[in-house]
Amino acid sequence: MGLLETRNLVKSFGGVMAINDITLDLEEGDILGVIGPNGSGKSTFINLLTGIYRPDQGAIRFGGHDITGLPAHQVTRRGIARTFQNLRVFSNVSVLVNILIGQHTQIQNRLYHLFLTPLAARKREKAAEKKALGLLKMANLADRRDELAKSLPYGEQRLLEICRALASNPRLLMLDEPCAGMNPNEMDTLADFIRELRAKGHTILIIEHNMPFIMSLADRIVVLDAGRKFKDGPPEQIQNDPEVQDIYLGKEDDI
Ligand SMILES: Nc1ncnc2c1ncn2[C@@H]1O[C@H](COP(=O)(O)OP(=O)(O)OP(=O)(O)O)[C@@H](O)[C@H]1O
Ligand SMILES: [Mg+2]
C-alpha cells in the first residue's frame, strides 16, 4: 500500500481540465519528481492533495485514510506539508522564528497548553528551538538564525521555507519548484539537503523544471501533459523518452 494514493482525480476550472483522471501511488521513503510543460497541472495536483482545492471526481488516500475533500489545515495535521511555487516566508521576523511558526501546526489541542507548568512550557520551547536549529544546520542557515528572513538572498529564503514545512514533522513533504530563483551553489545545498532527508526516510514529492536537478534526485518521475499522466517511470527511462522531449517542443520550457 502506498503512503499516498490518488484514484481517477479530476479538477477543472471552467472549460479547462487542469487534472484529468490521475491515478498515482507514492511509496513511503520515495522521492517522486513531477514534471511537465507550463500549465500541465502540476501545481493543481499539489493543491488537490493539500486541500486547497476539492477534486471534482476521484479519491485521495493518505496513510490508509481517505482524505478527499478535507480542508487544508486538516490535511496538514495528518502529516502533509508543502511549499508554494511563489515564496511565502514571514519577511519581518527572524529566520529562527519562521521555523518556530512552522512547528505550531503540530499543536493540536491549544487548551492543553494552559495546563502546562512554566517549567514544562520552557522545556517544550527549548526542544522546539533545538529541532529548528537542527533543520537550519542541515540547510546551512544556522549562522543566520537571528537575521530577518527578508535579509536573506532569495535562494536562501526558499531553503528557509522548506525548513519551515519540515518543522511540522510531516510524513510527506511536497515542494513546488524549489529550485526557482536559486543560484548553482544554493541548488547544490538544496540537493544535499534533500539527499539527507531521503537518508532519514522522508517521502518527498518535487515539482521541478530543472531537469538535471530532478533527474539526479528522484527515484521515479511522473510526466503530466494537459492534465493527464503522460508517463510514469524511472528517471533514466523518462530522460531518454522521445515522446517526453516532444511535449516540451514549442513550449517555453526546457528539458
Ligand atoms: N485557480 C484557477 N482558476 C482558473 N484556472 C486555473 C486555476 N489554477 C490553475 N488553473 C489552470 O489550470 C491549468 C493548470 O495550471 P497549473 O498551475 O496546475 O499548471 P503547472 O503545471 O503548475 O504550470 P507551471 O509550470 O506554469 O507552474 C492551467 O491551464 C491554469 O491556467
Ligand atoms: Mg505550477
Short mmCIF file of C-alpha atoms and ligand atoms in Angstrom, two decimals:
data_model
loop_
_atom_site.label_atom_id
_atom_site.label_comp_id
_atom_site.label_asym_id
_atom_site.label_seq_id
_atom_site.Cartn_x
_atom_site.Cartn_y
_atom_site.Cartn_z
CA MET A 1 0.00 0.00 0.00
CA GLY A 2 1.34 3.43 -0.93
CA LEU A 3 1.67 6.23 1.62
CA LEU A 4 -0.29 8.38 -0.83
CA GLU A 5 -2.76 7.06 -3.38
CA THR A 6 -4.83 9.06 -5.83
CA ARG A 7 -7.60 7.44 -7.82
CA ASN A 8 -9.02 8.98 -11.01
CA LEU A 9 -8.62 12.56 -9.80
CA VAL A 10 -10.35 15.22 -11.89
CA LYS A 11 -10.34 19.00 -11.45
CA SER A 12 -11.49 21.54 -13.97
CA PHE A 13 -11.63 25.33 -13.96
CA GLY A 14 -14.38 26.46 -16.32
CA GLY A 15 -13.63 24.65 -19.54
CA VAL A 16 -10.02 23.77 -18.61
CA MET A 17 -9.39 20.21 -17.39
CA ALA A 18 -6.42 21.07 -15.14
CA ILE A 19 -6.25 17.50 -13.77
CA ASN A 20 -7.75 14.75 -15.87
CA ASP A 21 -8.11 11.25 -14.42
CA ILE A 22 -4.88 10.97 -12.44
CA THR A 23 -4.22 7.72 -10.60
CA LEU A 24 -0.90 7.53 -8.83
CA ASP A 25 0.77 5.79 -5.87
CA LEU A 26 3.65 7.14 -3.83
CA GLU A 27 5.56 4.70 -1.63
CA GLU A 28 6.94 5.66 1.77
CA GLY A 29 10.59 6.78 1.56
CA ASP A 30 10.47 7.56 -2.17
CA ILE A 31 11.28 10.80 -3.93
CA LEU A 32 8.79 11.39 -6.73
CA GLY A 33 9.56 14.02 -9.37
CA VAL A 34 6.61 15.60 -11.19
CA ILE A 35 7.48 17.34 -14.44
CA GLY A 36 5.54 18.72 -17.40
CA PRO A 37 5.22 21.84 -19.52
CA ASN A 38 3.74 25.09 -18.15
CA GLY A 39 0.06 24.73 -17.43
CA SER A 40 0.13 20.91 -17.45
CA GLY A 41 -1.48 20.73 -13.99
CA LYS A 42 1.48 20.19 -11.63
CA SER A 43 0.58 22.86 -9.07
CA THR A 44 -3.11 21.99 -9.28
CA PHE A 45 -2.19 18.41 -8.44
CA ILE A 46 -0.44 19.52 -5.20
CA ASN A 47 -3.30 21.92 -4.48
CA LEU A 48 -5.73 18.99 -4.64
CA LEU A 49 -3.55 16.82 -2.41
CA THR A 50 -3.25 19.55 0.22
CA GLY A 51 -6.92 20.51 0.36
CA ILE A 52 -6.53 23.91 -1.30
CA TYR A 53 -8.92 22.67 -4.00
CA ARG A 54 -11.54 19.94 -3.84
CA PRO A 55 -11.42 17.38 -6.63
CA ASP A 56 -14.49 17.26 -8.93
CA GLN A 57 -14.12 13.48 -9.02
CA GLY A 58 -11.82 10.81 -7.66
CA ALA A 59 -10.28 9.96 -4.31
CA ILE A 60 -7.13 10.65 -2.28
CA ARG A 61 -5.88 8.27 0.42
CA PHE A 62 -3.04 9.12 2.75
CA GLY A 63 -1.60 6.68 5.29
CA GLY A 64 -4.55 4.36 4.64
CA HIS A 65 -7.20 7.05 5.31
CA ASP A 66 -9.50 8.79 2.88
CA ILE A 67 -8.58 12.49 2.88
CA THR A 68 -10.59 13.51 -0.19
CA GLY A 69 -12.06 16.97 0.28
CA LEU A 70 -10.54 17.63 3.72
CA PRO A 71 -9.70 21.30 4.31
CA ALA A 72 -6.04 22.33 4.15
CA HIS A 73 -5.44 22.66 7.91
CA GLN A 74 -6.70 19.12 8.49
CA VAL A 75 -4.51 17.76 5.74
CA THR A 76 -1.51 19.47 7.37
CA ARG A 77 -2.35 17.88 10.71
CA ARG A 78 -2.43 14.47 9.11
CA GLY A 79 1.14 14.95 8.03
CA ILE A 80 1.37 16.56 4.59
CA ALA A 81 3.50 19.73 4.41
CA ARG A 82 4.32 21.78 1.36
CA THR A 83 5.97 24.83 -0.09
CA PHE A 84 4.36 27.03 -2.73
CA GLN A 85 5.56 28.00 -6.19
CA ASN A 86 5.79 31.63 -5.04
CA LEU A 87 7.82 32.41 -1.92
CA ARG A 88 5.87 32.66 1.35
CA VAL A 89 8.27 33.39 4.20
CA PHE A 90 7.41 35.75 7.04
CA SER A 91 9.74 38.56 5.95
CA ASN A 92 9.78 40.67 9.09
CA VAL A 93 10.61 38.03 11.67
CA SER A 94 13.87 36.18 12.21
CA VAL A 95 14.95 33.05 10.42
CA LEU A 96 14.55 31.04 13.63
CA VAL A 97 11.08 32.39 14.36
CA ASN A 98 9.99 31.44 10.82
CA ILE A 99 10.69 27.83 11.73
CA LEU A 100 9.13 28.00 15.17
CA ILE A 101 5.93 29.24 13.50
CA GLY A 102 6.00 26.09 11.33
CA GLN A 103 6.18 23.90 14.42
CA HIS A 104 2.94 25.31 15.76
CA THR A 105 0.89 23.34 13.25
CA GLN A 106 1.82 20.29 15.32
CA ILE A 107 -0.05 21.61 18.31
CA GLN A 108 -3.45 20.03 18.01
CA ASN A 109 -5.04 20.99 21.25
CA ARG A 110 -4.21 24.51 22.29
CA LEU A 111 -6.14 24.24 25.56
CA TYR A 112 -3.65 21.63 26.67
CA HIS A 113 -1.05 24.38 26.90
CA LEU A 114 -3.00 26.19 29.55
CA PHE A 115 -2.24 23.27 31.85
CA LEU A 116 1.50 23.18 31.28
CA THR A 117 3.64 24.34 34.19
CA PRO A 118 6.05 27.17 33.32
CA LEU A 119 8.90 24.68 33.55
CA ALA A 120 7.21 22.21 31.19
CA ALA A 121 6.39 25.06 28.79
CA ARG A 122 10.03 26.19 28.81
CA LYS A 123 11.20 22.63 28.19
CA ARG A 124 8.89 22.43 25.22
CA GLU A 125 10.19 25.73 23.85
CA LYS A 126 13.78 24.53 24.24
CA ALA A 127 13.00 21.30 22.41
CA ALA A 128 11.29 23.24 19.61
CA GLU A 129 14.31 25.53 19.29
CA LYS A 130 16.71 22.61 19.22
CA LYS A 131 14.77 20.97 16.43
CA ALA A 132 14.56 24.26 14.49
CA LEU A 133 18.32 24.75 14.78
CA GLY A 134 18.92 21.19 13.57
CA LEU A 135 16.88 21.95 10.44
CA LEU A 136 18.70 25.26 9.89
CA LYS A 137 22.02 23.48 10.19
CA MET A 138 21.06 20.96 7.52
CA ALA A 139 20.17 23.86 5.21
CA ASN A 140 23.40 25.76 6.00
CA LEU A 141 21.38 28.56 7.60
CA ALA A 142 22.24 28.15 11.29
CA ASP A 143 24.53 31.22 11.28
CA ARG A 144 21.65 33.38 10.08
CA ARG A 145 19.19 32.35 12.79
CA ASP A 146 18.74 35.88 14.20
CA GLU A 147 18.60 37.76 10.91
CA LEU A 148 15.30 38.93 9.47
CA ALA A 149 14.09 36.48 6.85
CA LYS A 150 13.85 39.28 4.27
CA SER A 151 17.58 39.97 4.59
CA LEU A 152 18.48 36.53 3.18
CA PRO A 153 19.16 36.13 -0.53
CA TYR A 154 16.14 34.80 -2.41
CA GLY A 155 17.51 31.27 -2.77
CA GLU A 156 18.14 31.01 0.97
CA GLN A 157 14.63 32.22 1.70
CA ARG A 158 13.41 29.28 -0.36
CA LEU A 159 15.53 26.92 1.75
CA LEU A 160 14.11 28.52 4.87
CA GLU A 161 10.61 27.88 3.60
CA ILE A 162 11.40 24.18 3.21
CA CYS A 163 12.76 24.07 6.77
CA ARG A 164 9.54 25.64 7.98
CA ALA A 165 7.48 22.99 6.19
CA LEU A 166 9.63 20.29 7.80
CA ALA A 167 9.16 21.77 11.24
CA SER A 168 5.66 20.26 11.39
CA ASN A 169 7.22 16.74 11.21
CA PRO A 170 5.38 15.80 8.02
CA ARG A 171 5.13 12.24 6.72
CA LEU A 172 5.05 13.67 3.21
CA LEU A 173 6.77 16.83 2.01
CA MET A 174 5.76 18.43 -1.28
CA LEU A 175 7.87 21.10 -2.95
CA ASP A 176 6.58 23.21 -5.84
CA GLU A 177 9.58 24.26 -7.97
CA PRO A 178 12.08 24.57 -5.11
CA CYS A 179 14.98 25.49 -7.46
CA ALA A 180 13.27 28.52 -8.98
CA GLY A 181 15.44 31.62 -8.47
CA MET A 182 18.33 29.71 -6.89
CA ASN A 183 21.94 30.14 -7.91
CA PRO A 184 24.05 26.99 -8.55
CA ASN A 185 25.51 26.98 -5.01
CA GLU A 186 22.08 27.19 -3.44
CA MET A 187 20.89 24.40 -5.72
CA ASP A 188 23.77 22.20 -4.57
CA THR A 189 22.91 22.91 -0.93
CA LEU A 190 19.27 22.08 -1.64
CA ALA A 191 20.20 18.83 -3.41
CA ASP A 192 22.40 17.79 -0.44
CA PHE A 193 19.61 18.74 1.93
CA ILE A 194 17.09 16.60 0.04
CA ARG A 195 19.52 13.66 -0.06
CA GLU A 196 19.92 13.96 3.71
CA LEU A 197 16.13 13.95 4.11
CA ARG A 198 15.89 10.86 1.93
CA ALA A 199 18.54 9.13 4.04
CA LYS A 200 16.39 9.86 7.08
CA GLY A 201 13.44 8.15 5.41
CA HIS A 202 11.40 11.19 4.34
CA THR A 203 8.91 10.84 1.49
CA ILE A 204 9.05 13.79 -0.91
CA LEU A 205 7.14 14.91 -3.99
CA ILE A 206 9.01 17.53 -6.00
CA ILE A 207 7.67 19.55 -8.92
CA GLU A 208 10.62 20.88 -10.87
CA HIS A 209 11.55 22.38 -14.22
CA ASN A 210 15.28 21.98 -13.71
CA MET A 211 15.86 18.60 -15.34
CA PRO A 212 19.42 17.78 -14.19
CA PHE A 213 18.34 18.58 -10.62
CA ILE A 214 15.20 16.44 -10.56
CA MET A 215 16.68 13.58 -12.57
CA SER A 216 19.60 13.27 -10.14
CA LEU A 217 17.32 13.18 -7.08
CA ALA A 218 14.11 11.37 -7.94
CA ASP A 219 13.52 7.62 -7.65
CA ARG A 220 10.65 7.97 -10.08
CA ILE A 221 9.34 10.61 -12.46
CA VAL A 222 5.74 11.31 -13.44
CA VAL A 223 5.20 13.46 -16.52
CA LEU A 224 1.99 15.47 -16.77
CA ASP A 225 0.71 16.83 -20.06
CA ALA A 226 -2.51 18.83 -20.37
CA GLY A 227 -3.74 17.48 -17.01
CA ARG A 228 -3.12 13.82 -17.84
CA LYS A 229 -0.49 11.42 -16.53
CA PHE A 230 1.55 11.07 -19.69
CA LYS A 231 4.43 8.91 -18.40
CA ASP A 232 5.50 7.29 -15.15
CA GLY A 233 8.90 5.64 -14.78
CA PRO A 234 12.49 5.75 -13.56
CA PRO A 235 14.47 8.93 -14.39
CA GLU A 236 16.76 7.25 -16.96
CA GLN A 237 13.77 5.98 -18.92
CA ILE A 238 11.92 9.32 -18.87
CA GLN A 239 15.04 11.29 -19.80
CA ASN A 240 15.56 9.24 -22.95
CA ASP A 241 11.92 9.08 -23.99
CA PRO A 242 11.45 10.93 -27.32
CA GLU A 243 7.73 11.42 -26.60
CA VAL A 244 8.59 13.31 -23.41
CA GLN A 245 11.00 15.53 -25.31
CA ASP A 246 8.29 16.15 -27.92
CA ILE A 247 5.75 17.57 -25.46
CA TYR A 248 8.25 20.25 -24.45
CA LEU A 249 8.97 21.28 -28.04
CA GLY A 250 7.44 24.60 -28.96
CA LYS A 251 6.84 25.39 -25.26
CA GLU A 252 8.91 27.98 -23.43
CA ASP A 253 10.40 25.48 -21.01
CA ASP A 254 13.38 23.29 -21.49
CA ILE A 255 14.17 19.68 -20.81
N1 LIG B 1 -7.46 28.88 -9.68
C1 LIG B 1 -7.53 28.67 -11.02
N2 LIG B 1 -8.50 29.23 -11.78
C2 LIG B 1 -8.58 29.02 -13.10
N3 LIG B 1 -7.70 28.26 -13.79
C3 LIG B 1 -6.70 27.70 -13.10
C4 LIG B 1 -6.55 27.86 -11.69
N4 LIG B 1 -5.46 27.16 -11.27
C5 LIG B 1 -4.95 26.59 -12.38
N5 LIG B 1 -5.68 26.90 -13.47
C6 LIG B 1 -5.45 26.43 -14.84
O1 LIG B 1 -5.20 25.03 -14.78
C7 LIG B 1 -4.16 24.66 -15.67
C8 LIG B 1 -3.04 24.01 -14.88
O2 LIG B 1 -2.40 25.00 -14.09
P1 LIG B 1 -1.22 24.67 -13.07
O3 LIG B 1 -0.91 25.93 -12.35
O4 LIG B 1 -1.60 23.49 -12.27
O5 LIG B 1 -0.04 24.27 -14.07
P2 LIG B 1 1.50 23.98 -13.76
O6 LIG B 1 1.82 22.70 -14.42
O7 LIG B 1 1.77 24.12 -12.30
O8 LIG B 1 2.21 25.18 -14.58
P3 LIG B 1 3.60 25.97 -14.26
O9 LIG B 1 4.71 25.09 -14.73
O10 LIG B 1 3.46 27.20 -15.12
O11 LIG B 1 3.64 26.28 -12.81
C9 LIG B 1 -3.75 25.92 -16.41
O12 LIG B 1 -4.46 26.00 -17.60
C10 LIG B 1 -4.19 27.03 -15.45
O13 LIG B 1 -4.45 28.22 -16.15
MG MG B 2 2.94 25.36 -11.19
#
